[in-house]
Amino acid sequence: MARFVRWYGSSPLHLLVLIASFAITGYALVRLFAVRPLGVAIWFVGAAILHDLILVPLYSLADLSAHAVLRHRAIRMPQPPWINYLRVPTFLSGVLLLVWFPLIFALSTPYPGATGLSMDVYLGRWLAITAVLFAVSALAFALRLRRVRRAARAAEERPAPGHDGAP
């Protein structure tokens, strides 16, 4: 097992899940491409261009801005890395917005007629989910910060090895 982990870099379960995800993606691509080959090709090229030319610079700029604005001054106590506690809820909220933006911004005109459901609830629900994501992330960061600081205090209070306490 250790030899496999050293060779592959992760557990066999990781490799199995990766192979399964590629198999499912390949199956979906074959099925979609058989029905609408031109539409799939246009969507794929459009998604690549949108992601690489527009979204990557935007979220790189947002990440650099967050680092610049929220940079901490040097303090005595150790700090856990805080940026991922901001990145994860932002990413999840952004994915939800990207998937559901026609309904969130009430841009989908055939939706109410086809389903009989109102689009009025989507913006509020997306905002509520976003607030919960950031609140859970803030709580996780606070708990991590507390644990790191307790460990640092405990390390400071322990006598140095080889020190017998004599003056």
JSON list of C-alpha atoms in Angstrom, two decimals:
[
{"chain": "A", "resi": 1, "resn": "MET", "atom": "CA", "xyz": [0.00, 0.00, 0.00]},
{"chain": "A", "resi": 2, "resn": "ALA", "atom": "CA", "xyz": [2.77, 2.44, 0.93]},
{"chain": "A", "resi": 3, "resn": "ARG", "atom": "CA", "xyz": [4.49, 1.69, -2.38]},
{"chain": "A", "resi": 4, "resn": "PHE", "atom": "CA", "xyz": [1.28, 2.48, -4.29]},
{"chain": "A", "resi": 5, "resn": "VAL", "atom": "CA", "xyz": [0.76, 5.73, -2.36]},
{"chain": "A", "resi": 6, "resn": "ARG", "atom": "CA", "xyz": [4.37, 6.72, -3.01]},
{"chain": "A", "resi": 7, "resn": "TRP", "atom": "CA", "xyz": [4.00, 5.89, -6.73]},
{"chain": "A", "resi": 8, "resn": "TYR", "atom": "CA", "xyz": [0.51, 7.38, -7.27]},
{"chain": "A", "resi": 9, "resn": "GLY", "atom": "CA", "xyz": [0.51, 10.11, -4.64]},
{"chain": "A", "resi": 10, "resn": "SER", "atom": "CA", "xyz": [-2.80, 9.23, -2.99]},
{"chain": "A", "resi": 11, "resn": "SER", "atom": "CA", "xyz": [-4.89, 6.29, -1.84]},
{"chain": "A", "resi": 12, "resn": "PRO", "atom": "CA", "xyz": [-6.38, 3.66, -4.17]},
{"chain": "A", "resi": 13, "resn": "LEU", "atom": "CA", "xyz": [-9.84, 5.00, -3.30]},
{"chain": "A", "resi": 14, "resn": "HIS", "atom": "CA", "xyz": [-8.86, 8.36, -4.82]},
{"chain": "A", "resi": 15, "resn": "LEU", "atom": "CA", "xyz": [-7.80, 6.64, -8.04]},
{"chain": "A", "resi": 16, "resn": "LEU", "atom": "CA", "xyz": [-11.02, 4.61, -8.13]},
{"chain": "A", "resi": 17, "resn": "VAL", "atom": "CA", "xyz": [-13.19, 7.72, -7.68]},
{"chain": "A", "resi": 18, "resn": "LEU", "atom": "CA", "xyz": [-11.19, 9.56, -10.34]},
{"chain": "A", "resi": 19, "resn": "ILE", "atom": "CA", "xyz": [-11.62, 6.71, -12.85]},
{"chain": "A", "resi": 20, "resn": "ALA", "atom": "CA", "xyz": [-15.36, 6.51, -12.06]},
{"chain": "A", "resi": 21, "resn": "SER", "atom": "CA", "xyz": [-15.80, 10.27, -12.58]},
{"chain": "A", "resi": 22, "resn": "PHE", "atom": "CA", "xyz": [-14.00, 10.11, -15.94]},
{"chain": "A", "resi": 23, "resn": "ALA", "atom": "CA", "xyz": [-16.17, 7.14, -16.96]},
{"chain": "A", "resi": 24, "resn": "ILE", "atom": "CA", "xyz": [-19.39, 8.98, -16.05]},
{"chain": "A", "resi": 25, "resn": "THR", "atom": "CA", "xyz": [-18.21, 12.14, -17.82]},
{"chain": "A", "resi": 26, "resn": "GLY", "atom": "CA", "xyz": [-17.25, 10.15, -20.91]},
{"chain": "A", "resi": 27, "resn": "TYR", "atom": "CA", "xyz": [-20.62, 8.40, -20.97]},
{"chain": "A", "resi": 28, "resn": "ALA", "atom": "CA", "xyz": [-22.48, 11.71, -20.68]},
{"chain": "A", "resi": 29, "resn": "LEU", "atom": "CA", "xyz": [-20.32, 13.27, -23.39]},
{"chain": "A", "resi": 30, "resn": "VAL", "atom": "CA", "xyz": [-20.95, 10.38, -25.79]},
{"chain": "A", "resi": 31, "resn": "ARG", "atom": "CA", "xyz": [-24.70, 10.53, -25.15]},
{"chain": "A", "resi": 32, "resn": "LEU", "atom": "CA", "xyz": [-24.88, 14.31, -25.57]},
{"chain": "A", "resi": 33, "resn": "PHE", "atom": "CA", "xyz": [-22.59, 14.38, -28.59]},
{"chain": "A", "resi": 34, "resn": "ALA", "atom": "CA", "xyz": [-24.76, 11.76, -30.35]},
{"chain": "A", "resi": 35, "resn": "VAL", "atom": "CA", "xyz": [-27.84, 14.00, -30.00]},
{"chain": "A", "resi": 36, "resn": "ARG", "atom": "CA", "xyz": [-26.43, 17.51, -30.54]},
{"chain": "A", "resi": 37, "resn": "PRO", "atom": "CA", "xyz": [-22.80, 17.45, -31.71]},
{"chain": "A", "resi": 38, "resn": "LEU", "atom": "CA", "xyz": [-22.66, 21.09, -32.81]},
{"chain": "A", "resi": 39, "resn": "GLY", "atom": "CA", "xyz": [-24.36, 22.35, -29.65]},
{"chain": "A", "resi": 40, "resn": "VAL", "atom": "CA", "xyz": [-21.96, 20.39, -27.43]},
{"chain": "A", "resi": 41, "resn": "ALA", "atom": "CA", "xyz": [-18.92, 21.67, -29.36]},
{"chain": "A", "resi": 42, "resn": "ILE", "atom": "CA", "xyz": [-20.13, 25.29, -29.18]},
{"chain": "A", "resi": 43, "resn": "TRP", "atom": "CA", "xyz": [-20.90, 24.95, -25.46]},
{"chain": "A", "resi": 44, "resn": "PHE", "atom": "CA", "xyz": [-17.47, 23.41, -24.76]},
{"chain": "A", "resi": 45, "resn": "VAL", "atom": "CA", "xyz": [-15.55, 26.10, -26.67]},
{"chain": "A", "resi": 46, "resn": "GLY", "atom": "CA", "xyz": [-17.70, 28.86, -25.15]},
{"chain": "A", "resi": 47, "resn": "ALA", "atom": "CA", "xyz": [-17.20, 27.52, -21.62]},
{"chain": "A", "resi": 48, "resn": "ALA", "atom": "CA", "xyz": [-13.44, 27.30, -22.13]},
{"chain": "A", "resi": 49, "resn": "ILE", "atom": "CA", "xyz": [-13.27, 30.86, -23.45]},
{"chain": "A", "resi": 50, "resn": "LEU", "atom": "CA", "xyz": [-15.54, 32.21, -20.71]},
{"chain": "A", "resi": 51, "resn": "HIS", "atom": "CA", "xyz": [-13.55, 30.46, -18.00]},
{"chain": "A", "resi": 52, "resn": "ASP", "atom": "CA", "xyz": [-10.03, 31.16, -19.24]},
{"chain": "A", "resi": 53, "resn": "LEU", "atom": "CA", "xyz": [-10.43, 34.69, -20.56]},
{"chain": "A", "resi": 54, "resn": "ILE", "atom": "CA", "xyz": [-13.03, 36.16, -18.21]},
{"chain": "A", "resi": 55, "resn": "LEU", "atom": "CA", "xyz": [-13.51, 34.16, -15.00]},
{"chain": "A", "resi": 56, "resn": "VAL", "atom": "CA", "xyz": [-9.87, 33.29, -14.17]},
{"chain": "A", "resi": 57, "resn": "PRO", "atom": "CA", "xyz": [-8.74, 36.94, -14.28]},
{"chain": "A", "resi": 58, "resn": "LEU", "atom": "CA", "xyz": [-11.81, 37.98, -12.27]},
{"chain": "A", "resi": 59, "resn": "TYR", "atom": "CA", "xyz": [-11.37, 35.54, -9.44]},
{"chain": "A", "resi": 60, "resn": "SER", "atom": "CA", "xyz": [-7.61, 35.99, -9.44]},
{"chain": "A", "resi": 61, "resn": "LEU", "atom": "CA", "xyz": [-8.18, 39.71, -8.99]},
{"chain": "A", "resi": 62, "resn": "ALA", "atom": "CA", "xyz": [-10.73, 39.03, -6.25]},
{"chain": "A", "resi": 63, "resn": "ASP", "atom": "CA", "xyz": [-8.28, 36.72, -4.46]},
{"chain": "A", "resi": 64, "resn": "LEU", "atom": "CA", "xyz": [-5.45, 39.26, -4.66]},
{"chain": "A", "resi": 65, "resn": "SER", "atom": "CA", "xyz": [-7.81, 41.97, -3.43]},
{"chain": "A", "resi": 66, "resn": "ALA", "atom": "CA", "xyz": [-8.88, 39.83, -0.47]},
{"chain": "A", "resi": 67, "resn": "HIS", "atom": "CA", "xyz": [-5.24, 39.22, 0.42]},
{"chain": "A", "resi": 68, "resn": "ALA", "atom": "CA", "xyz": [-4.45, 42.94, 0.19]},
{"chain": "A", "resi": 69, "resn": "VAL", "atom": "CA", "xyz": [-7.47, 44.10, 2.19]},
{"chain": "A", "resi": 70, "resn": "LEU", "atom": "CA", "xyz": [-7.44, 41.41, 4.86]},
{"chain": "A", "resi": 71, "resn": "ARG", "atom": "CA", "xyz": [-3.69, 41.19, 5.39]},
{"chain": "A", "resi": 72, "resn": "HIS", "atom": "CA", "xyz": [-2.93, 40.88, 9.08]},
{"chain": "A", "resi": 73, "resn": "ARG", "atom": "CA", "xyz": [-0.18, 42.63, 10.96]},
{"chain": "A", "resi": 74, "resn": "ALA", "atom": "CA", "xyz": [2.38, 40.44, 12.64]},
{"chain": "A", "resi": 75, "resn": "ILE", "atom": "CA", "xyz": [1.11, 39.30, 16.02]},
{"chain": "A", "resi": 76, "resn": "ARG", "atom": "CA", "xyz": [2.51, 37.06, 18.71]},
{"chain": "A", "resi": 77, "resn": "MET", "atom": "CA", "xyz": [0.08, 34.17, 18.35]},
{"chain": "A", "resi": 78, "resn": "PRO", "atom": "CA", "xyz": [0.16, 31.85, 15.31]},
{"chain": "A", "resi": 79, "resn": "GLN", "atom": "CA", "xyz": [-2.63, 32.22, 12.76]},
{"chain": "A", "resi": 80, "resn": "PRO", "atom": "CA", "xyz": [-4.14, 29.43, 10.66]},
{"chain": "A", "resi": 81, "resn": "PRO", "atom": "CA", "xyz": [-4.36, 30.17, 6.93]},
{"chain": "A", "resi": 82, "resn": "TRP", "atom": "CA", "xyz": [-7.57, 32.20, 6.62]},
{"chain": "A", "resi": 83, "resn": "ILE", "atom": "CA", "xyz": [-7.98, 32.62, 2.85]},
{"chain": "A", "resi": 84, "resn": "ASN", "atom": "CA", "xyz": [-9.58, 29.21, 2.23]},
{"chain": "A", "resi": 85, "resn": "TYR", "atom": "CA", "xyz": [-12.26, 30.04, 4.77]},
{"chain": "A", "resi": 86, "resn": "LEU", "atom": "CA", "xyz": [-13.17, 32.88, 2.41]},
{"chain": "A", "resi": 87, "resn": "ARG", "atom": "CA", "xyz": [-12.56, 31.05, -0.88]},
{"chain": "A", "resi": 88, "resn": "VAL", "atom": "CA", "xyz": [-14.78, 28.01, -0.22]},
{"chain": "A", "resi": 89, "resn": "PRO", "atom": "CA", "xyz": [-18.08, 29.80, 0.53]},
{"chain": "A", "resi": 90, "resn": "THR", "atom": "CA", "xyz": [-17.38, 32.29, -2.26]},
{"chain": "A", "resi": 91, "resn": "PHE", "atom": "CA", "xyz": [-16.78, 29.46, -4.72]},
{"chain": "A", "resi": 92, "resn": "LEU", "atom": "CA", "xyz": [-19.88, 27.52, -3.67]},
{"chain": "A", "resi": 93, "resn": "SER", "atom": "CA", "xyz": [-22.05, 30.63, -3.80]},
{"chain": "A", "resi": 94, "resn": "GLY", "atom": "CA", "xyz": [-20.62, 31.50, -7.22]},
{"chain": "A", "resi": 95, "resn": "VAL", "atom": "CA", "xyz": [-21.34, 28.01, -8.58]},
{"chain": "A", "resi": 96, "resn": "LEU", "atom": "CA", "xyz": [-24.92, 28.23, -7.33]},
{"chain": "A", "resi": 97, "resn": "LEU", "atom": "CA", "xyz": [-25.26, 31.66, -8.95]},
{"chain": "A", "resi": 98, "resn": "LEU", "atom": "CA", "xyz": [-23.76, 30.40, -12.21]},
{"chain": "A", "resi": 99, "resn": "VAL", "atom": "CA", "xyz": [-26.12, 27.43, -12.37]},
{"chain": "A", "resi": 100, "resn": "TRP", "atom": "CA", "xyz": [-29.28, 29.21, -11.25]},
{"chain": "A", "resi": 101, "resn": "PHE", "atom": "CA", "xyz": [-28.76, 32.81, -12.43]},
{"chain": "A", "resi": 102, "resn": "PRO", "atom": "CA", "xyz": [-31.71, 32.81, -14.87]},
{"chain": "A", "resi": 103, "resn": "LEU", "atom": "CA", "xyz": [-34.06, 31.98, -12.02]},
{"chain": "A", "resi": 104, "resn": "ILE", "atom": "CA", "xyz": [-32.26, 34.10, -9.40]},
{"chain": "A", "resi": 105, "resn": "PHE", "atom": "CA", "xyz": [-32.48, 37.21, -11.57]},
{"chain": "A", "resi": 106, "resn": "ALA", "atom": "CA", "xyz": [-35.92, 36.31, -13.01]},
{"chain": "A", "resi": 107, "resn": "LEU", "atom": "CA", "xyz": [-34.61, 36.06, -16.58]},
{"chain": "A", "resi": 108, "resn": "SER", "atom": "CA", "xyz": [-36.27, 32.76, -17.47]},
{"chain": "A", "resi": 109, "resn": "THR", "atom": "CA", "xyz": [-39.57, 33.72, -19.09]},
{"chain": "A", "resi": 110, "resn": "PRO", "atom": "CA", "xyz": [-40.86, 30.24, -20.02]},
{"chain": "A", "resi": 111, "resn": "TYR", "atom": "CA", "xyz": [-40.24, 28.86, -16.51]},
{"chain": "A", "resi": 112, "resn": "PRO", "atom": "CA", "xyz": [-43.41, 30.12, -14.74]},
{"chain": "A", "resi": 113, "resn": "GLY", "atom": "CA", "xyz": [-45.62, 29.26, -17.71]},
{"chain": "A", "resi": 114, "resn": "ALA", "atom": "CA", "xyz": [-44.18, 25.77, -18.10]},
{"chain": "A", "resi": 115, "resn": "THR", "atom": "CA", "xyz": [-44.08, 24.83, -14.42]},
{"chain": "A", "resi": 116, "resn": "GLY", "atom": "CA", "xyz": [-46.68, 27.04, -12.78]},
{"chain": "A", "resi": 117, "resn": "LEU", "atom": "CA", "xyz": [-44.12, 27.94, -10.08]},
{"chain": "A", "resi": 118, "resn": "SER", "atom": "CA", "xyz": [-43.08, 31.42, -9.08]},
{"chain": "A", "resi": 119, "resn": "MET", "atom": "CA", "xyz": [-39.53, 32.73, -9.56]},
{"chain": "A", "resi": 120, "resn": "ASP", "atom": "CA", "xyz": [-39.82, 35.18, -6.67]},
{"chain": "A", "resi": 121, "resn": "VAL", "atom": "CA", "xyz": [-38.17, 32.89, -4.11]},
{"chain": "A", "resi": 122, "resn": "TYR", "atom": "CA", "xyz": [-34.86, 32.16, -5.81]},
{"chain": "A", "resi": 123, "resn": "LEU", "atom": "CA", "xyz": [-33.01, 35.40, -5.02]},
{"chain": "A", "resi": 124, "resn": "GLY", "atom": "CA", "xyz": [-33.89, 35.23, -1.33]},
{"chain": "A", "resi": 125, "resn": "ARG", "atom": "CA", "xyz": [-32.99, 31.57, -1.10]},
{"chain": "A", "resi": 126, "resn": "TRP", "atom": "CA", "xyz": [-29.66, 32.09, -2.86]},
{"chain": "A", "resi": 127, "resn": "LEU", "atom": "CA", "xyz": [-28.85, 34.97, -0.50]},
{"chain": "A", "resi": 128, "resn": "ALA", "atom": "CA", "xyz": [-29.84, 32.83, 2.50]},
{"chain": "A", "resi": 129, "resn": "ILE", "atom": "CA", "xyz": [-27.70, 29.91, 1.32]},
{"chain": "A", "resi": 130, "resn": "THR", "atom": "CA", "xyz": [-24.79, 32.30, 0.75]},
{"chain": "A", "resi": 131, "resn": "ALA", "atom": "CA", "xyz": [-25.19, 33.75, 4.24]},
{"chain": "A", "resi": 132, "resn": "VAL", "atom": "CA", "xyz": [-25.26, 30.26, 5.77]},
{"chain": "A", "resi": 133, "resn": "LEU", "atom": "CA", "xyz": [-22.16, 29.23, 3.81]},
{"chain": "A", "resi": 134, "resn": "PHE", "atom": "CA", "xyz": [-20.22, 32.25, 5.07]},
{"chain": "A", "resi": 135, "resn": "ALA", "atom": "CA", "xyz": [-21.51, 31.80, 8.63]},
{"chain": "A", "resi": 136, "resn": "VAL", "atom": "CA", "xyz": [-20.47, 28.13, 8.72]},
{"chain": "A", "resi": 137, "resn": "SER", "atom": "CA", "xyz": [-17.10, 29.05, 7.27]},
{"chain": "A", "resi": 138, "resn": "ALA", "atom": "CA", "xyz": [-16.62, 31.81, 9.87]},
{"chain": "A", "resi": 139, "resn": "LEU", "atom": "CA", "xyz": [-17.53, 29.38, 12.64]},
{"chain": "A", "resi": 140, "resn": "ALA", "atom": "CA", "xyz": [-15.08, 26.79, 11.29]},
{"chain": "A", "resi": 141, "resn": "PHE", "atom": "CA", "xyz": [-12.36, 29.45, 11.15]},
{"chain": "A", "resi": 142, "resn": "ALA", "atom": "CA", "xyz": [-13.10, 30.61, 14.70]},
{"chain": "A", "resi": 143, "resn": "LEU", "atom": "CA", "xyz": [-12.88, 27.03, 15.99]},
{"chain": "A", "resi": 144, "resn": "ARG", "atom": "CA", "xyz": [-9.63, 26.45, 14.11]},
{"chain": "A", "resi": 145, "resn": "LEU", "atom": "CA", "xyz": [-8.19, 29.73, 15.40]},
{"chain": "A", "resi": 146, "resn": "ARG", "atom": "CA", "xyz": [-9.12, 28.79, 18.96]},
{"chain": "A", "resi": 147, "resn": "ARG", "atom": "CA", "xyz": [-7.50, 25.36, 18.60]},
{"chain": "A", "resi": 148, "resn": "VAL", "atom": "CA", "xyz": [-4.28, 26.81, 17.11]},
{"chain": "A", "resi": 149, "resn": "ARG", "atom": "CA", "xyz": [-4.00, 29.46, 19.81]},
{"chain": "A", "resi": 150, "resn": "ARG", "atom": "CA", "xyz": [-4.61, 26.95, 22.61]},
{"chain": "A", "resi": 151, "resn": "ALA", "atom": "CA", "xyz": [-1.90, 24.71, 21.21]},
{"chain": "A", "resi": 152, "resn": "ALA", "atom": "CA", "xyz": [0.49, 27.69, 21.00]},
{"chain": "A", "resi": 153, "resn": "ARG", "atom": "CA", "xyz": [-0.24, 28.70, 24.60]},
{"chain": "A", "resi": 154, "resn": "ALA", "atom": "CA", "xyz": [0.28, 25.14, 25.79]},
{"chain": "A", "resi": 155, "resn": "ALA", "atom": "CA", "xyz": [3.61, 24.97, 23.95]},
{"chain": "A", "resi": 156, "resn": "GLU", "atom": "CA", "xyz": [4.73, 28.25, 25.57]},
{"chain": "A", "resi": 157, "resn": "GLU", "atom": "CA", "xyz": [3.85, 27.02, 29.06]},
{"chain": "A", "resi": 158, "resn": "ARG", "atom": "CA", "xyz": [5.81, 23.75, 28.72]},
{"chain": "A", "resi": 159, "resn": "PRO", "atom": "CA", "xyz": [9.39, 23.95, 30.01]},
{"chain": "A", "resi": 160, "resn": "ALA", "atom": "CA", "xyz": [12.12, 23.60, 27.42]},
{"chain": "A", "resi": 161, "resn": "PRO", "atom": "CA", "xyz": [13.60, 20.08, 27.14]},
{"chain": "A", "resi": 162, "resn": "GLY", "atom": "CA", "xyz": [16.63, 19.65, 29.39]},
{"chain": "A", "resi": 163, "resn": "HIS", "atom": "CA", "xyz": [15.60, 22.59, 31.59]},
{"chain": "A", "resi": 164, "resn": "ASP", "atom": "CA", "xyz": [15.28, 21.47, 35.21]},
{"chain": "A", "resi": 165, "resn": "GLY", "atom": "CA", "xyz": [13.65, 24.65, 36.46]},
{"chain": "A", "resi": 166, "resn": "ALA", "atom": "CA", "xyz": [16.62, 25.77, 38.58]},
{"chain": "A", "resi": 167, "resn": "PRO", "atom": "CA", "xyz": [17.63, 29.47, 38.33]}
]
